[in-house]
PDB file of C-alpha atoms in Angstrom:
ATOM      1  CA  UNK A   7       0.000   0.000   0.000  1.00 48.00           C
ATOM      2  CA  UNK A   8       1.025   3.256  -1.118  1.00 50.00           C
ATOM      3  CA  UNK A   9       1.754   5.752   2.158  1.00 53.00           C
ATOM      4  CA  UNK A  10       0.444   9.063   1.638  1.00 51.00           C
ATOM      5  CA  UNK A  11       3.119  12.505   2.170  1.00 53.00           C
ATOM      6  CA  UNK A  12       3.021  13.355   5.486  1.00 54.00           C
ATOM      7  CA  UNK A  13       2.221  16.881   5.119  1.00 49.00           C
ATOM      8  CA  UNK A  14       2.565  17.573   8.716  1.00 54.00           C
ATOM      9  CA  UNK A  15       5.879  17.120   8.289  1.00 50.00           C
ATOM     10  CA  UNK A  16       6.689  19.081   5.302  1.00 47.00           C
ATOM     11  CA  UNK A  17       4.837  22.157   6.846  1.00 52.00           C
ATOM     12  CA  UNK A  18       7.500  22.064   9.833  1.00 48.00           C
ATOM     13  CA  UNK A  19      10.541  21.212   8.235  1.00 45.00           C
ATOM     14  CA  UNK A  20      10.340  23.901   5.503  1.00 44.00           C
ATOM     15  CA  UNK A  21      10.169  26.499   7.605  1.00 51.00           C
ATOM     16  CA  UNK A  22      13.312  24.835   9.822  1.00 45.00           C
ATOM     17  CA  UNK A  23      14.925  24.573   6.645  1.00 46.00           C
ATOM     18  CA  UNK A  24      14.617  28.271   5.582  1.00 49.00           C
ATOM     19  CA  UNK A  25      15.566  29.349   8.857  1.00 50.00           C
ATOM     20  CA  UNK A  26      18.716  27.068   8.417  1.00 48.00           C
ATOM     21  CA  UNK A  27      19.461  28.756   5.142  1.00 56.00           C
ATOM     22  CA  UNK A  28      19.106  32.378   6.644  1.00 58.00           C
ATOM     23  CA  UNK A  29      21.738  31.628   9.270  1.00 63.00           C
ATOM     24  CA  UNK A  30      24.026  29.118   7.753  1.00 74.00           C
ATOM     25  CA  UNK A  31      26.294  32.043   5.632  1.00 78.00           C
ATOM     26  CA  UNK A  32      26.287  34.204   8.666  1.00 78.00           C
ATOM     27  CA  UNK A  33      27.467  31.919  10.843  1.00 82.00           C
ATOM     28  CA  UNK A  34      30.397  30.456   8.461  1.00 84.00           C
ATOM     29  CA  UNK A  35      31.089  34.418   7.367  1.00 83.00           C
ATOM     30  CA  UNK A  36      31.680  35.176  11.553  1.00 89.00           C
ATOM     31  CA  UNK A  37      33.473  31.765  11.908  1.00 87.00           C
ATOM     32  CA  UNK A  38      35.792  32.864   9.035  1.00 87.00           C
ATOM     33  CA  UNK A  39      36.237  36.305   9.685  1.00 91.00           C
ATOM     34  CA  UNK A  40      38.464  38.660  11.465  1.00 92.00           C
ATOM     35  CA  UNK A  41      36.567  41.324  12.416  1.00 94.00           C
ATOM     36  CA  UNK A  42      33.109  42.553  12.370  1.00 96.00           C
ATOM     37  CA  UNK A  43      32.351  45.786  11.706  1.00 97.00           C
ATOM     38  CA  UNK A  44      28.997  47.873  13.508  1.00 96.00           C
ATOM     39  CA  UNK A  45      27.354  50.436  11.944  1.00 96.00           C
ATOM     40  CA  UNK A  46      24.612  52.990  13.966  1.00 93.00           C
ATOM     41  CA  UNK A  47      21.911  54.882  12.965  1.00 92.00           C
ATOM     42  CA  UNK A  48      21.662  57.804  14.771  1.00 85.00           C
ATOM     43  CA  UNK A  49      19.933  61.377  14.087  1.00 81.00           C
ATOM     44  CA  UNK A  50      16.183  61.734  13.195  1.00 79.00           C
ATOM     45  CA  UNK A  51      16.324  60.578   9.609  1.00 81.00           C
ATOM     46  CA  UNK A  52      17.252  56.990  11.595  1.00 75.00           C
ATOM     47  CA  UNK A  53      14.159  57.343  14.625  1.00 77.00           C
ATOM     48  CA  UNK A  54      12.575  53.679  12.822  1.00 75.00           C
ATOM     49  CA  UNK A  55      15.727  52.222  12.168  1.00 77.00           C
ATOM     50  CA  UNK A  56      17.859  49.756  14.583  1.00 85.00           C
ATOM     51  CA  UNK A  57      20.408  51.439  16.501  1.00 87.00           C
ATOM     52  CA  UNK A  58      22.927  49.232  14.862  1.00 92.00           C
ATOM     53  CA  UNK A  59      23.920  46.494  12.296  1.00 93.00           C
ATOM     54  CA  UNK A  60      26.964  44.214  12.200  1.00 95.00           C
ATOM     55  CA  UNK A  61      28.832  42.922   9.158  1.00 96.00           C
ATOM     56  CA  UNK A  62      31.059  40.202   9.509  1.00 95.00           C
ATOM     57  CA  UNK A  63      34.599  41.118   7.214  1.00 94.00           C
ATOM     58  CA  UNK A  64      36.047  37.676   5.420  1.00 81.00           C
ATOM     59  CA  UNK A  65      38.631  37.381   2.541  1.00 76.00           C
ATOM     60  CA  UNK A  66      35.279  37.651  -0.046  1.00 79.00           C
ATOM     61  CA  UNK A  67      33.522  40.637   1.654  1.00 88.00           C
ATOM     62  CA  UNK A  68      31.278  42.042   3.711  1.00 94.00           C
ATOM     63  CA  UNK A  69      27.984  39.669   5.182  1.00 93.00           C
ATOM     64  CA  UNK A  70      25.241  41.394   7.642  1.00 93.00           C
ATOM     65  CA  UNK A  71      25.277  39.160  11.008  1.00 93.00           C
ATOM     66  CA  UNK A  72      22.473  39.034  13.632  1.00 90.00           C
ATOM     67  CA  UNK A  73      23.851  41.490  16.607  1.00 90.00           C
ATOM     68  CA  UNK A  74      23.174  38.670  19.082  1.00 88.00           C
ATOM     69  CA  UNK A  75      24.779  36.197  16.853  1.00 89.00           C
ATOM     70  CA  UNK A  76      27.638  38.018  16.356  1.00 90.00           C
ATOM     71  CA  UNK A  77      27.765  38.622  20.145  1.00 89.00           C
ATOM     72  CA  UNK A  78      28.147  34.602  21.214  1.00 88.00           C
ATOM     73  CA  UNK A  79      30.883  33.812  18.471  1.00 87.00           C
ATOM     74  CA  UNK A  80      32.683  36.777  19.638  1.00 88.00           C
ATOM     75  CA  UNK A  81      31.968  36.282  23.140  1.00 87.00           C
ATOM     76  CA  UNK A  82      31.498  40.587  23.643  1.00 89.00           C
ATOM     77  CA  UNK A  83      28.469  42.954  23.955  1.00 90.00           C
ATOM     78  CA  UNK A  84      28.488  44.056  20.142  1.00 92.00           C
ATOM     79  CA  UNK A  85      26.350  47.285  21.035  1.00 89.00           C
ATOM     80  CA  UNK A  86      27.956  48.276  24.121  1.00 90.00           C
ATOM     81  CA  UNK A  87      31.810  48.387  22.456  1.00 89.00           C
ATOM     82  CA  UNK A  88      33.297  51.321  21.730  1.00 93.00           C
ATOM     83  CA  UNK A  89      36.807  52.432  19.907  1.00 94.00           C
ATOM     84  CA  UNK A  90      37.822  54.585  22.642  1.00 92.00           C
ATOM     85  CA  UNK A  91      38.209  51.990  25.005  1.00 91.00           C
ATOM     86  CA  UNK A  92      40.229  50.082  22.912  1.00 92.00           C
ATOM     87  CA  UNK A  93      43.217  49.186  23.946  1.00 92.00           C
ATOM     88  CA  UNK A  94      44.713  46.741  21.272  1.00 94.00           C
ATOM     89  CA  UNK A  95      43.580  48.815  18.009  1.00 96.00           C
ATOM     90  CA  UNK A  96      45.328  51.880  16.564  1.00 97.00           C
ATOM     91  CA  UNK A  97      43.168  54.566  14.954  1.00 98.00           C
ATOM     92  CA  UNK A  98      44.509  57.178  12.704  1.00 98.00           C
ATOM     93  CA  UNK A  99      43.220  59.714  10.799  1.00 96.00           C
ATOM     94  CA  UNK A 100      44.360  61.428   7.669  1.00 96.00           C
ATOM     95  CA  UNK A 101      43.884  64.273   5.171  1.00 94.00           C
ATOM     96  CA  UNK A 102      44.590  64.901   1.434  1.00 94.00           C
ATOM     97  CA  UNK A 103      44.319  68.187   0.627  1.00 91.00           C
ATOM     98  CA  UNK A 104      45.473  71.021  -1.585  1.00 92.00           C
ATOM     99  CA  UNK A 105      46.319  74.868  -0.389  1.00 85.00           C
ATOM    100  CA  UNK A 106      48.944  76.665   1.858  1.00 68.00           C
ATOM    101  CA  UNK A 107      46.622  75.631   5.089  1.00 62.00           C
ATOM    102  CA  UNK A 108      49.268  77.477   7.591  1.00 57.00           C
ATOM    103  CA  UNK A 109      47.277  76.688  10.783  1.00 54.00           C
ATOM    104  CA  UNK A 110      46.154  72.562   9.373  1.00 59.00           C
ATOM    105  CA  UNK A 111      49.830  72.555   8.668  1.00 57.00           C
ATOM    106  CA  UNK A 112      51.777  73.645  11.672  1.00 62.00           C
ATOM    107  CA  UNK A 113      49.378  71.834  14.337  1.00 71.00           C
ATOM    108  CA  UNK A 114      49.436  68.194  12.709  1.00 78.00           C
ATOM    109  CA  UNK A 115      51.918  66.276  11.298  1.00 88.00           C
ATOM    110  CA  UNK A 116      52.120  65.672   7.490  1.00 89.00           C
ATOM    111  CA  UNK A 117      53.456  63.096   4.413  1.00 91.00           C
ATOM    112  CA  UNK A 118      54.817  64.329   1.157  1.00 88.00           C
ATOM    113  CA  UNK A 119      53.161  63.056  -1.563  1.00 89.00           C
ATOM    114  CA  UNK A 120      53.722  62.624  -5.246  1.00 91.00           C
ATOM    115  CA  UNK A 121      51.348  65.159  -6.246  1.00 93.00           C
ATOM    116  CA  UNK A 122      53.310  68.099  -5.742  1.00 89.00           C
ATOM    117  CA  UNK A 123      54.639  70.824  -3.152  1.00 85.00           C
ATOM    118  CA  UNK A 124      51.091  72.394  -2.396  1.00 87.00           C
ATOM    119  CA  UNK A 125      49.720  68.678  -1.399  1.00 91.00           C
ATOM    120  CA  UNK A 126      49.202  68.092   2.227  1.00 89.00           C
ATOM    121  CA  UNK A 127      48.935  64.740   3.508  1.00 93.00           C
ATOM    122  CA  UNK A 128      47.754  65.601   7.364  1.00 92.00           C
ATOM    123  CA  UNK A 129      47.178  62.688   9.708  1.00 94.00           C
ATOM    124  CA  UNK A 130      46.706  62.009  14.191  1.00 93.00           C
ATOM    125  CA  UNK A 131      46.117  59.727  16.264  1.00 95.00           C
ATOM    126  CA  UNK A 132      41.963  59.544  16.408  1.00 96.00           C
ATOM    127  CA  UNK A 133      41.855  57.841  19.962  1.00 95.00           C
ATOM    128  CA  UNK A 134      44.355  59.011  22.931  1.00 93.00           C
ATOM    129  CA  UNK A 135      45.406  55.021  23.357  1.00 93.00           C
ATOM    130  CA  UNK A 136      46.683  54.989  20.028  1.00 96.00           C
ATOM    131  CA  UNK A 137      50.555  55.695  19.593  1.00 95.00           C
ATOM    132  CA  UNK A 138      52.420  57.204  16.784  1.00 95.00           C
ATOM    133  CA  UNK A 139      52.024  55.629  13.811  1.00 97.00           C
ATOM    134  CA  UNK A 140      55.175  53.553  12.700  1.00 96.00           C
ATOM    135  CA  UNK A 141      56.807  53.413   9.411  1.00 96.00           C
ATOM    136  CA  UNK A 142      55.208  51.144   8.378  1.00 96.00           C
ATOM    137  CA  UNK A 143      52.086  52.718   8.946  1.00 97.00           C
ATOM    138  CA  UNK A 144      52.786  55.822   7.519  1.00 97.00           C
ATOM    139  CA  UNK A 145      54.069  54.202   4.350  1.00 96.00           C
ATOM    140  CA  UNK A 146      50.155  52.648   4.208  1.00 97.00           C
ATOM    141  CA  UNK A 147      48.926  56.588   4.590  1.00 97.00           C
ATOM    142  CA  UNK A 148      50.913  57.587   1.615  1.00 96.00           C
ATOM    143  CA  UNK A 149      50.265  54.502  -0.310  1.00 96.00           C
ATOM    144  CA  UNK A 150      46.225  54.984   0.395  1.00 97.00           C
ATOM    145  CA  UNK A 151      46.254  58.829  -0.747  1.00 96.00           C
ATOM    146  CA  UNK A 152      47.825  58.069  -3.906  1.00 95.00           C
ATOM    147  CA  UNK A 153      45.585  54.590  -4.489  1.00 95.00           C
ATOM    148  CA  UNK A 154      42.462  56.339  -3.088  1.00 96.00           C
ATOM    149  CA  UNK A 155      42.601  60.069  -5.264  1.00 96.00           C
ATOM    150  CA  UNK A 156      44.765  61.116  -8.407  1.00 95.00           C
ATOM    151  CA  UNK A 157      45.136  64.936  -7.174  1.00 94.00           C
ATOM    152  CA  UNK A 158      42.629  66.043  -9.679  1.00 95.00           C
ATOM    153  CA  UNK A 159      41.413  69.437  -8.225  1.00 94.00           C
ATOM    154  CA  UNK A 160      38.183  68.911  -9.169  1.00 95.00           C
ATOM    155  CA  UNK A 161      37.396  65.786  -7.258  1.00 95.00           C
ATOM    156  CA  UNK A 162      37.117  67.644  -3.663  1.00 95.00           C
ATOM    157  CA  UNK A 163      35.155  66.990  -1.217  1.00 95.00           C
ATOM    158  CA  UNK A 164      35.433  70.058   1.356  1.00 90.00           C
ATOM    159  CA  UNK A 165      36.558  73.587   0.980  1.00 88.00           C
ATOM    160  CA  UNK A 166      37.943  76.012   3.777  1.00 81.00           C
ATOM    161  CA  UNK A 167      40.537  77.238   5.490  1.00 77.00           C
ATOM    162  CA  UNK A 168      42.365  77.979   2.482  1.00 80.00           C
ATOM    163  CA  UNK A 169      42.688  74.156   1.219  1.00 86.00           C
ATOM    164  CA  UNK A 170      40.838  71.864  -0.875  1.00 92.00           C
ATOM    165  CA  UNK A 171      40.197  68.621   0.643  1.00 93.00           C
ATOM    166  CA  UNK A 172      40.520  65.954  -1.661  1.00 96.00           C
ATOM    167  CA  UNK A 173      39.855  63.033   0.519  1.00 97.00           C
ATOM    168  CA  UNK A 174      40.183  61.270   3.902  1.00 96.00           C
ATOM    169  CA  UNK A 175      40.400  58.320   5.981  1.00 98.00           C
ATOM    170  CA  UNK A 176      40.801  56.385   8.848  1.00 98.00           C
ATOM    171  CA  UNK A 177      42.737  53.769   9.357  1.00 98.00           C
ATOM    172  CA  UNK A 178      42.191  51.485  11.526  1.00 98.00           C
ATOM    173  CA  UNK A 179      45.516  48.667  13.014  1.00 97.00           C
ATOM    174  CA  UNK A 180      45.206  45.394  14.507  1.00 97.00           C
ATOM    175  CA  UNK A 181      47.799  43.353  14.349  1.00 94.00           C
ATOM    176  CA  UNK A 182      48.336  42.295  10.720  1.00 93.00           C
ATOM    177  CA  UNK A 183      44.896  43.606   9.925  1.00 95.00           C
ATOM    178  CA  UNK A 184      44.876  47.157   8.145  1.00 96.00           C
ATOM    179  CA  UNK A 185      41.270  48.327   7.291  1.00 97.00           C
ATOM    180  CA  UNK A 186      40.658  51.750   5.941  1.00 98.00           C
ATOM    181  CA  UNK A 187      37.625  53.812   6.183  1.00 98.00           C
ATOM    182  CA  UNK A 188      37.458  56.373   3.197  1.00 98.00           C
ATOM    183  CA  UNK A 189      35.662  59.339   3.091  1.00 97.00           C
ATOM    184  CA  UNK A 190      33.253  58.291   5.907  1.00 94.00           C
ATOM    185  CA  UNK A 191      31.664  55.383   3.411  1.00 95.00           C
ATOM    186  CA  UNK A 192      33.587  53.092   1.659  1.00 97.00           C
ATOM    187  CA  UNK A 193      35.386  50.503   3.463  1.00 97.00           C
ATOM    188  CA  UNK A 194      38.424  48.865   2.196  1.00 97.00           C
ATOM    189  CA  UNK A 195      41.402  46.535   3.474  1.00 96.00           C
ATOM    190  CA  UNK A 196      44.964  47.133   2.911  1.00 96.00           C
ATOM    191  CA  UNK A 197      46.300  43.650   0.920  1.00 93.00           C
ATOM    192  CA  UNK A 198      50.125  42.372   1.734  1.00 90.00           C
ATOM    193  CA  UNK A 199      50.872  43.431  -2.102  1.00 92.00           C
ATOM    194  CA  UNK A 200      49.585  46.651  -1.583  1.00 91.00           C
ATOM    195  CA  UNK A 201      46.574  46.439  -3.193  1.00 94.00           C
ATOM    196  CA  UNK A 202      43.205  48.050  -1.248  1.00 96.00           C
ATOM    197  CA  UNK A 203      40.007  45.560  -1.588  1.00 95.00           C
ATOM    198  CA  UNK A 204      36.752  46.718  -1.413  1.00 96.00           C
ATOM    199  CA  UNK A 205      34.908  45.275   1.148  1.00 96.00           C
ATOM    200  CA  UNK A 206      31.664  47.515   1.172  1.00 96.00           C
ATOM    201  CA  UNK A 207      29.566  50.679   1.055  1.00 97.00           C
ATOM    202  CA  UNK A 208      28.446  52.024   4.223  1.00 96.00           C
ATOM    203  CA  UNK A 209      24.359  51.205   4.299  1.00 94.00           C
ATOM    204  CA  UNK A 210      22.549  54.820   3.427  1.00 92.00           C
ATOM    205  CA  UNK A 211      22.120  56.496   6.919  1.00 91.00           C
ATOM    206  CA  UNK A 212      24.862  54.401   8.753  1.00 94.00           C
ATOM    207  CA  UNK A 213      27.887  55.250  10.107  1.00 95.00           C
ATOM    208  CA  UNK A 214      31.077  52.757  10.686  1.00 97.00           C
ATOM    209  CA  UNK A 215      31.663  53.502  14.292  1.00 94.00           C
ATOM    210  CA  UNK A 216      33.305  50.432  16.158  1.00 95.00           C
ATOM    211  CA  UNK A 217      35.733  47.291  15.231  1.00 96.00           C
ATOM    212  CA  UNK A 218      35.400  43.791  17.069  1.00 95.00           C
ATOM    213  CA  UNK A 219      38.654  41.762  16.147  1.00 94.00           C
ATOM    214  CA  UNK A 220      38.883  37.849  16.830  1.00 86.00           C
TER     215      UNK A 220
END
């Protein structure tokens, strides 16, 4: 005798299945991954949003992780972390911009670039438990403005003081990790042959505001 489909069955186990799915490639992208990356929504324009979404950073990218889930693998509050308590992550911050800027000039350090005399490459330590950058470090600032803008006047992003921004970004040190934050929306990691991937767009509204290393 022919047994019927237990449909029963089926009703449960698709649903099991789909919620499988959903948090199968979020869980191998956070088991995989070096960091993860939070994002907040702050301001008005952000009142229905979430506070804050987490992305976890592989060698492929950028995948969105449930907060709590990215919370147990990393064993850490994910919303209650912030950069300035930081202790094991450097933070610095640097300019590319064009103009005699006297005042930018004499209160900050600064790179020479290829891009000629008048090019300023500013840059500080964003968090007062990060050190001096290193050579090495440094060497990524200058390597970033020239990957990151070709000099091209035109291309600015702020005007005042008597200079012409042309871009910025934070970079962000943990060990043999080098992430880069340009511009306040793309983020991009510094590759051992010099190269800068990609790794995503800042979500409309968002903000890249914190850094949870394995």
């Amino acid at each position: 005798m022919k047994r019927k489909p237990n449909y029963l069955l089926l009703l449960y186990a698709v649903p099991l299945l789909i919620v499988a799915v959903m948090f199968l490639r979020p869980l191998l992208a956070l088991w995989g991954a070096d960091c993860v990356v939070r994002v907040s929504f702050t301001g008005l324009e952000n009142l229905f949003h979430t506070p804050y979404t987490c992305y976890a950073l592989d060698g492929r990218g950028a995948v969105r992780v449930p907060d709590f889930l990215a919370g147990a693998v990393l064993g850490t509050d994910v919303e209650a972390g912030s950069i300035y308590d930081d202790t094991d992550t450097a933070y610095w911050f640097a300019q590319l911009q064009y103009g005699k800027d006297e005042l930018t000039a004499g209160q900050k350090p600064y790179l020479e670039t290829p891009f000629g005399p008048d090019y300023w490459l500013t840059y500080d330590s964003w968090t007062s438990r990060t050190p001096p950058p290193g050579e090495e470090d440094l060497a990524l600032m200058r390597r970033a403005a020239e990957a990151l803008h070709d000099g091209d006047l035109e291309k600015w992003r702020w005007k005042g003081g008597g200079a012409v921004g042309l871009t910025s970004f934070l970079v962000v040190r943990h060990g043999d990790v080098r992430l880069l934050v340009q511009d306040d929306r793309r983020l991009l990691r510094a590759e051992a042959d010099g190269s800068f991937q990609l790794l995503m767009d800042c979500p409309e509204g968002g903000q890249f505001d914190c850094w949870f290393f394995k």
